[in-house]
Coordinates of C-alpha atoms and ligand atoms in Angstrom, one line a residue:
M456 CA 24.1 -18.1 -8.5
P457 CA 24.8 -14.5 -9.1
Q458 CA 27.1 -12.9 -6.7
Y459 CA 24.6 -10.5 -5.3
A460 CA 20.9 -10.9 -4.8
A461 CA 18.2 -8.6 -3.4
P462 CA 18.2 -8.8 0.5
R463 CA 16.0 -11.4 2.1
G464 CA 12.4 -10.2 2.2
T465 CA 12.7 -7.6 -0.3
L466 CA 11.2 -7.6 -4.0
D467 CA 12.5 -6.3 -7.4
V468 CA 9.3 -5.2 -9.1
L469 CA 10.1 -6.0 -12.7
P470 CA 8.8 -4.4 -15.8
E471 CA 6.1 -7.3 -16.2
D472 CA 4.8 -6.5 -12.7
Q473 CA 4.6 -2.7 -13.0
P474 CA 1.2 -2.5 -14.7
Y475 CA -0.2 -4.0 -11.4
W476 CA 1.9 -1.5 -9.2
R477 CA 0.9 1.7 -11.5
Y478 CA -2.8 0.6 -11.5
V479 CA -3.2 0.0 -7.7
I480 CA -1.3 3.2 -6.8
E481 CA -3.2 5.2 -9.5
R482 CA -6.5 4.0 -8.2
G483 CA -5.3 4.6 -4.5
H484 CA -4.6 8.1 -5.5
Y485 CA -8.1 8.6 -7.1
I486 CA -10.1 7.0 -4.3
A487 CA -8.1 8.9 -1.6
Q488 CA -9.0 12.2 -3.5
L489 CA -12.6 11.1 -4.1
Y490 CA -12.9 10.9 -0.2
G491 CA -11.4 14.1 0.4
F492 CA -8.0 13.1 1.5
E493 CA -4.8 15.1 0.6
Q494 CA -1.3 13.6 0.0
I495 CA 1.5 14.0 2.5
S496 CA 4.9 12.7 2.0
V497 CA 7.0 12.1 5.2
P498 CA 10.6 10.9 5.4
M499 CA 11.5 7.3 5.2
F500 CA 13.4 7.6 8.5
E501 CA 12.8 9.4 11.6
S502 CA 14.0 9.7 15.3
T503 CA 13.9 6.1 16.9
G504 CA 12.1 7.5 19.8
L505 CA 9.2 8.5 17.9
F506 CA 8.3 4.9 17.0
I507 CA 9.2 3.7 20.6
R508 CA 6.8 6.4 21.9
G509 CA 4.1 6.0 19.1
V510 CA 4.0 2.2 18.5
G511 CA 4.9 1.3 22.0
E512 CA 7.5 -0.7 23.9
G513 CA 6.6 -4.3 24.0
T514 CA 5.0 -4.6 20.6
D515 CA 6.7 -6.7 18.2
I516 CA 7.4 -3.9 15.9
V517 CA 9.3 -2.0 18.4
D518 CA 10.9 -4.9 20.1
K519 CA 11.8 -7.1 17.2
E520 CA 11.3 -5.5 13.8
M521 CA 12.8 -2.0 13.5
Y522 CA 15.8 -1.1 11.2
S523 CA 17.5 1.1 13.7
F524 CA 20.9 2.5 13.7
Q525 CA 23.1 5.5 14.7
D526 CA 23.9 7.9 11.9
K527 CA 27.2 9.4 11.5
G528 CA 26.1 12.4 13.6
G529 CA 25.3 10.0 16.6
E530 CA 21.4 10.5 16.1
E531 CA 19.4 7.3 16.7
I532 CA 17.4 6.7 13.5
T533 CA 14.8 4.1 12.5
L534 CA 13.7 3.3 9.0
R535 CA 9.8 3.9 9.4
P536 CA 8.0 0.7 10.4
E537 CA 4.7 2.4 9.7
F538 CA 3.1 5.6 8.7
T539 CA 0.8 6.7 11.5
A540 CA 3.6 7.9 14.0
S541 CA 5.2 9.9 11.2
I542 CA 2.1 11.5 9.9
V543 CA 1.0 12.3 13.5
R544 CA 4.5 14.0 14.1
A545 CA 4.1 16.0 10.9
Y546 CA 0.4 16.9 11.9
I547 CA 1.9 18.4 15.4
Q548 CA 5.1 19.8 13.9
H549 CA 3.3 21.8 11.2
G550 CA 0.5 23.0 13.5
M551 CA -2.3 21.3 11.4
H552 CA -4.7 21.6 14.5
T553 CA -5.4 25.3 13.4
L554 CA -6.8 23.9 10.0
P555 CA -10.4 23.1 9.5
Q556 CA -11.0 19.6 11.2
P557 CA -11.0 16.7 10.4
V558 CA -7.6 17.0 8.6
K559 CA -7.5 14.1 6.2
L560 CA -4.2 12.8 4.8
Y561 CA -2.9 9.9 2.8
A562 CA 0.4 8.5 2.0
I563 CA 1.9 5.8 -0.2
G564 CA 5.4 4.5 0.1
P565 CA 7.7 1.8 1.6
I566 CA 7.7 0.5 5.1
F567 CA 10.6 -1.5 6.7
R568 CA 10.1 -4.3 9.3
Y569 CA 12.7 -7.0 10.0
E570 CA 10.1 -9.8 9.9
R571 CA 10.5 -13.5 9.0
P572 CA 9.9 -13.4 5.3
Q573 CA 7.2 -15.6 3.7
A574 CA 4.6 -15.3 1.0
G575 CA 3.0 -11.8 1.4
R576 CA 5.4 -10.8 4.4
Y577 CA 8.2 -8.8 3.4
R578 CA 10.9 -6.8 5.1
Q579 CA 10.2 -4.1 2.7
H580 CA 6.6 -3.5 1.9
T581 CA 4.5 -0.7 0.4
Q582 CA 1.6 0.8 2.2
F583 CA -1.4 2.9 1.0
N584 CA -2.2 4.6 4.4
V585 CA -4.9 7.0 5.3
E586 CA -5.2 9.0 8.6
A587 CA -8.0 11.5 9.6
F588 CA -7.5 13.9 12.6
G589 CA -9.7 15.9 14.7
E590 CA -13.0 14.2 14.6
Q591 CA -14.8 11.9 17.2
D592 CA -17.9 10.9 15.2
A593 CA -18.3 7.2 14.6
A594 CA -19.5 8.3 11.0
L595 CA -15.8 9.0 10.2
D596 CA -14.8 5.5 11.3
A597 CA -17.4 4.2 8.8
E598 CA -16.0 6.7 6.1
I599 CA -12.4 5.3 6.8
M600 CA -13.6 1.7 6.2
E601 CA -15.5 2.9 3.2
V602 CA -12.1 4.1 1.7
A603 CA -10.7 0.6 2.0
R604 CA -13.9 -1.1 0.8
H605 CA -14.2 1.3 -2.3
L606 CA -10.6 0.9 -3.2
Y607 CA -10.8 -3.0 -3.3
A608 CA -14.2 -2.9 -5.2
D609 CA -12.7 -0.4 -7.7
L610 CA -9.6 -2.6 -8.2
G611 CA -12.1 -5.3 -9.0
F612 CA -11.2 -8.1 -6.3
G613 CA -13.7 -9.6 -4.0
G614 CA -13.8 -12.4 -1.2
L615 CA -13.0 -9.9 1.4
G616 CA -14.1 -10.2 5.1
F617 CA -14.3 -7.1 7.2
Q618 CA -13.7 -7.7 10.9
V619 CA -14.2 -5.0 13.4
N620 CA -14.0 -4.8 17.3
S621 CA -13.5 -2.1 19.8
T622 CA -10.5 -1.9 22.1
G623 CA -12.0 0.5 24.6
C624 CA -10.2 3.5 26.1
P625 CA -7.9 4.1 29.0
I626 CA -11.2 4.4 31.2
C627 CA -12.6 1.1 30.6
R628 CA -9.7 -0.9 29.2
P629 CA -7.8 -1.5 32.5
Q630 CA -10.8 -3.2 34.0
Y631 CA -11.0 -5.6 31.1
V632 CA -7.3 -6.2 31.1
S633 CA -7.6 -7.2 34.9
L634 CA -10.3 -9.7 34.0
L635 CA -8.3 -11.0 31.1
A636 CA -5.3 -11.4 33.4
E637 CA -7.5 -13.2 36.0
H638 CA -8.9 -15.6 33.3
Y639 CA -5.4 -16.4 32.1
G640 CA -4.2 -16.8 35.7
R641 CA -6.5 -19.7 36.0
H642 CA -4.9 -21.4 32.9
V643 CA -1.2 -20.5 33.4
D644 CA -0.2 -24.3 32.7
E645 CA -2.0 -24.3 29.4
I646 CA -0.6 -21.1 27.8
C647 CA 2.6 -20.6 25.8
D648 CA 5.7 -18.7 27.2
D649 CA 5.0 -15.8 24.8
C650 CA 1.7 -15.4 26.4
K651 CA 3.1 -15.3 29.9
R652 CA 5.4 -12.6 28.6
R653 CA 2.5 -10.8 26.8
L654 CA 0.4 -10.8 30.0
Q655 CA 3.1 -8.6 31.8
R656 CA 3.8 -6.2 29.0
N657 CA 1.1 -6.3 26.3
S658 CA -1.9 -8.1 27.7
L659 CA -4.4 -7.7 24.9
R660 CA -2.1 -9.4 22.4
V661 CA -2.7 -12.7 24.1
L662 CA -5.9 -12.8 22.2
D663 CA -4.0 -12.7 19.1
C664 CA -1.8 -15.8 19.9
K665 CA -1.6 -18.5 17.1
S666 CA -0.2 -21.3 19.4
E667 CA -2.5 -24.2 19.6
G668 CA -2.5 -24.8 23.4
C669 CA -3.6 -21.2 23.8
Q670 CA -6.8 -21.5 21.5
P671 CA -9.2 -23.0 24.2
V672 CA -8.1 -20.2 26.6
I673 CA -8.7 -17.5 24.1
A674 CA -12.1 -19.1 23.1
Q675 CA -13.3 -18.8 26.8
A676 CA -11.7 -15.3 27.4
P677 CA -14.1 -12.5 28.3
H678 CA -15.1 -10.0 25.5
I679 CA -13.8 -6.7 25.6
T680 CA -17.2 -5.3 24.2
D681 CA -19.0 -6.5 27.3
Y682 CA -16.9 -4.3 29.4
L683 CA -16.8 -0.9 27.5
C684 CA -17.8 2.4 29.3
D685 CA -20.8 4.1 28.0
E686 CA -18.8 6.4 25.6
C687 CA -17.0 3.4 23.9
A688 CA -20.0 1.3 24.0
T689 CA -22.2 4.0 22.2
H690 CA -19.4 4.6 19.8
F691 CA -19.1 1.0 18.6
Q692 CA -22.9 0.9 18.4
R693 CA -23.1 3.8 16.2
L694 CA -20.3 2.5 13.9
Q695 CA -22.3 -0.8 13.6
R696 CA -25.4 1.2 12.7
Y697 CA -23.7 3.3 10.0
L698 CA -22.1 0.1 8.5
R699 CA -25.4 -1.6 8.5
G700 CA -27.1 1.6 7.0
L701 CA -24.5 1.3 4.2
G702 CA -25.5 -2.2 3.7
R703 CA -21.9 -3.4 4.4
S704 CA -21.2 -7.0 5.9
F705 CA -18.8 -7.4 8.7
T706 CA -18.0 -9.6 11.7
I707 CA -17.3 -8.5 15.1
Q708 CA -14.1 -10.4 15.9
H709 CA -13.6 -10.3 19.6
R710 CA -10.0 -11.5 19.4
L711 CA -9.0 -8.6 17.2
V712 CA -6.7 -6.4 19.0
R713 CA -4.0 -5.2 16.5
G714 CA -0.3 -5.2 17.0
L715 CA 0.3 -1.5 17.8
D716 CA -0.3 0.0 21.1
Y717 CA -1.9 3.2 20.2
Y718 CA -5.5 2.0 19.3
T719 CA -8.5 3.1 21.2
K720 CA -12.3 2.3 20.3
T721 CA -12.6 1.1 16.7
V722 CA -10.0 -1.4 15.2
F723 CA -10.6 -3.2 11.9
E724 CA -9.0 -5.5 9.5
V725 CA -9.9 -6.7 6.1
W726 CA -9.0 -10.3 5.2
A727 CA -8.6 -11.8 1.8
T728 CA -9.6 -15.4 1.5
D729 CA -7.0 -16.6 -1.0
I730 CA -3.6 -15.2 -0.4
G731 CA -2.4 -17.7 2.2
A732 CA -1.6 -17.1 5.9
Q733 CA -0.5 -13.6 5.4
A734 CA -4.0 -12.6 4.5
A735 CA -4.8 -9.2 6.1
V736 CA -4.9 -6.8 3.2
C737 CA -5.7 -3.9 5.5
G738 CA -5.5 -3.0 9.1
G739 CA -6.5 0.2 11.1
G740 CA -8.3 1.8 13.9
R741 CA -8.9 4.8 16.0
Y742 CA -6.0 6.2 18.2
D743 CA -7.5 9.1 20.2
G744 CA -4.6 9.4 22.6
L745 CA -1.7 9.1 20.2
I746 CA -1.4 12.9 19.3
E747 CA -1.2 13.9 22.8
L748 CA 1.2 11.2 23.6
L749 CA 3.4 12.5 20.9
G750 CA 3.3 16.1 22.1
G751 CA 0.3 17.7 20.6
S752 CA -2.9 18.9 22.1
P753 CA -5.5 16.1 22.7
T754 CA -7.0 15.3 19.2
P755 CA -8.6 12.1 18.1
G756 CA -7.4 10.3 15.0
I757 CA -8.2 7.3 12.8
G758 CA -6.7 5.6 10.0
F759 CA -5.6 2.5 8.1
G760 CA -2.8 0.9 6.2
S761 CA -3.1 -1.5 3.3
G762 CA -0.2 -3.5 1.8
V763 CA 0.1 -3.0 -1.8
E764 CA 1.9 -6.4 -2.4
R765 CA -0.9 -8.2 -0.7
I766 CA -3.5 -6.3 -2.8
I767 CA -1.6 -7.3 -5.9
L768 CA -1.4 -10.9 -4.6
A769 CA -5.2 -11.1 -4.1
M770 CA -5.7 -9.5 -7.5
R771 CA -3.5 -12.0 -9.3
S772 CA -4.8 -14.9 -7.5
Q773 CA -8.4 -13.8 -8.6
G774 CA -7.2 -13.4 -12.0
V775 CA -8.0 -9.7 -12.1
A776 CA -6.6 -8.1 -15.2
V777 CA -5.2 -4.5 -15.2
P778 CA -4.6 -2.2 -18.2
A779 CA -1.3 -2.7 -20.0
L780 CA 1.3 0.1 -20.0
P781 CA 2.0 2.1 -23.2
R782 CA 4.5 0.6 -25.3
P783 CA 6.5 2.2 -28.3
C784 CA 4.2 2.3 -31.5
V785 CA 6.7 3.1 -34.0
L786 CA 10.1 1.9 -35.2
I787 CA 12.3 3.7 -37.7
A788 CA 14.3 1.5 -40.0
P789 CA 17.0 3.6 -41.9
L790 CA 18.8 2.3 -44.9
G791 CA 22.3 3.9 -45.4
D792 CA 24.4 6.7 -43.7
E793 CA 22.6 9.9 -44.6
P794 CA 19.1 8.3 -44.0
K795 CA 20.4 7.2 -40.7
V796 CA 21.2 10.8 -39.6
A797 CA 17.9 11.9 -40.8
A798 CA 16.3 8.8 -38.8
V799 CA 17.9 10.1 -35.6
R800 CA 16.5 13.6 -36.2
L801 CA 12.9 12.2 -37.1
L802 CA 13.2 9.8 -33.9
A803 CA 13.7 13.1 -31.8
D804 CA 10.8 14.8 -33.6
L805 CA 8.4 11.9 -33.2
R806 CA 9.1 11.9 -29.4
E807 CA 8.8 15.6 -29.2
A808 CA 5.3 15.1 -30.6
G809 CA 4.6 12.5 -27.9
L810 CA 4.9 9.5 -30.1
S811 CA 6.7 6.7 -28.3
S812 CA 9.2 5.7 -30.9
E813 CA 12.2 3.5 -31.4
I814 CA 15.0 3.1 -33.9
A815 CA 16.7 -0.1 -35.1
F816 CA 20.2 0.2 -33.7
G817 CA 23.2 -1.0 -35.6
D818 CA 23.5 -0.9 -39.4
R819 CA 21.2 -3.8 -40.2
S820 CA 19.4 -5.1 -43.3
L821 CA 15.7 -4.0 -43.9
R822 CA 14.7 -7.7 -43.1
S823 CA 16.5 -7.7 -39.8
Q824 CA 15.1 -4.2 -39.0
L825 CA 11.5 -5.4 -39.7
R826 CA 12.1 -8.5 -37.5
E827 CA 13.1 -6.0 -34.8
A828 CA 9.7 -4.1 -35.3
D829 CA 7.9 -7.4 -35.0
K830 CA 9.7 -8.3 -31.8
Q831 CA 8.8 -4.9 -30.4
A832 CA 5.2 -5.3 -31.5
V833 CA 5.0 -1.7 -32.9
Q834 CA 2.2 -0.7 -34.9
Y835 CA 4.2 0.9 -37.7
A836 CA 7.6 0.6 -39.1
L837 CA 8.9 3.7 -40.9
I838 CA 11.3 2.7 -43.6
L839 CA 13.8 5.5 -44.7
G840 CA 16.1 5.1 -47.6
E841 CA 18.1 7.3 -50.0
D842 CA 15.1 7.8 -52.2
E843 CA 12.6 8.6 -49.6
L844 CA 15.1 10.9 -48.2
R845 CA 15.4 12.8 -51.4
A846 CA 11.6 12.9 -51.7
S847 CA 11.3 14.0 -47.9
Q848 CA 9.1 11.0 -47.6
V849 CA 8.9 7.9 -45.4
I850 CA 7.5 4.6 -46.1
V851 CA 5.1 3.7 -43.5
R852 CA 4.5 -0.1 -43.0
D853 CA 1.5 -1.2 -41.1
M854 CA 3.0 -4.1 -39.1
G855 CA -0.4 -5.5 -38.3
G856 CA -2.3 -5.4 -41.8
G857 CA 1.0 -5.7 -43.9
G858 CA 0.1 -2.7 -46.1
Q859 CA 2.6 0.2 -46.7
Q860 CA 2.4 3.7 -48.1
S861 CA 4.4 6.9 -48.4
V862 CA 3.9 9.7 -46.2
P863 CA 5.6 13.3 -46.4
M864 CA 7.8 13.6 -43.4
S865 CA 6.3 17.0 -42.8
A866 CA 2.8 15.3 -42.2
L867 CA 4.1 12.2 -40.5
A868 CA 3.6 13.1 -37.0
A869 CA 0.1 14.2 -37.4
W870 CA -0.6 11.3 -39.7
L871 CA 0.6 8.7 -36.9
K872 CA -1.1 10.4 -34.1
E873 CA -4.5 9.9 -35.9
R874 CA -3.8 6.3 -36.2
V875 CA -1.9 4.9 -33.3
S876 CA -3.7 3.6 -30.3
A877 CA -2.4 5.1 -27.1
Ligands
HAM2071 P1 -0.3 -2.9 10.2 O1 -1.5 -3.8 10.4 O2 0.9 -3.3 10.9 O3 -0.9 -1.5 10.5 O4 -0.2 -2.8 8.6 C1 -1.1 -2.4 7.7 C2 -1.1 -3.3 6.6 O5 0.2 -3.4 5.8 C3 -1.4 -4.9 6.7 O6 -2.8 -5.1 6.9 C4 -0.8 -5.5 5.5 O7 -1.7 -5.4 4.4 C5 0.3 -4.8 5.2 N1 1.6 -5.2 6.0 C6 2.2 -5.1 7.2 N2 3.3 -5.7 7.4 C7 3.6 -6.2 6.2 C8 4.7 -7.2 5.7 N3 5.7 -7.4 6.6 N4 4.8 -7.5 4.3 C9 3.8 -7.2 3.5 N5 2.6 -6.4 3.8 C10 2.6 -5.9 5.3 C11 -0.1 -0.4 10.6 O8 0.9 -0.4 9.9 C12 -0.9 0.9 11.0 N6 0.3 2.1 11.0 C13 -2.1 1.1 10.2 C14 -2.9 2.3 10.8 C15 -3.0 3.4 10.0 N7 -3.7 2.4 11.8 C16 -4.2 3.7 12.0 N8 -3.7 4.3 11.0

């Protein structure tokens, strides 16, 4: 066993995994920009109070999962356990309410949660996250869901289920919550201890409980969509009309409540069928009260976060291939002292010309250097001995076809550029 290993719940993304990472992130940028989102980068840590206020006391994230500490100046700091609160903070801090609305922002980066690690659930994961501020229209809710759908379709994986629900608003939710509490009150002996606690602090979350005993109680629970106020009901109807108009399939999942407190109206998740228990590749929704809660003027907002690791798990389990990353195409094999000085110079020139090139290090025989070229799977080996140096030429050996020819040093970069496949 090595003396040090990566911390539990974290991943090393090794070179062989990087093509997936590069591709997903590159397509994420492309799709976000296609839908008119602009990139924002926010700090990896913020004042702890921002997340307590934003995500909500009583949520698993705030109660159990935050990496919080006091810094050397005595500030209470937390590694971001999500993007939304940070991006809302930035929207308020930089007066973005004065910009034309909606303001559409996206971010990609690491997120930290002290969770119990398992396949697809990590203590550091990476989110592709979009947020749109300043627009109530349910057509925007549909657009946000389209960003996720388009990204997954573009990446080439399927088998996804879109689940939607409405969590109402501060006007209609309290009535539903008391009905839910009454229902649970009639089944106190059947429900788990966690749900008893949730009823006190975070009542909607009882609908999300996985314990077996609670399932019959959940199945008989009232549906929030039957108790929405007119505004929330109309909003939810309109969203469904837009989604149907787009020809998108989705299910209304009455149990869908999400684990963060700020949601109002629309909530949604996207589930992949074949990546195990941690199957939500995406979760999001509307948060029309959050900006005001964090000190801004009343402004609606909506967004989602999608875990890059889970996207890649889904792609791999479905055998989705991604483009390989470019590799060196040329290896220079010098023979002798003077040729090596020239080879080091040639190597620099080729790289300046944009040709990814290598040299065989150590003073080795031609055979050994050509073996190296084979191992590195370069297209061409450039052989440079005393005779070639005198004639200002190199011997270019085609490592695939096996033929070779002399090319003047001055024309070499152009010659290679015409032939190497990028
Ligand atoms: P969330 O559902 O907590 O929502 O996370 C969003 C997505 O991040 C999940 O669907 C999943 O793909 C990924 N994810 C979450 N936790 C982990 C983990 N421990 N390991 C691997 N992947 C994970 C939010 O964070 C909200 N801020 C999303 C949002 C944005 N809502 C509105 N705007």
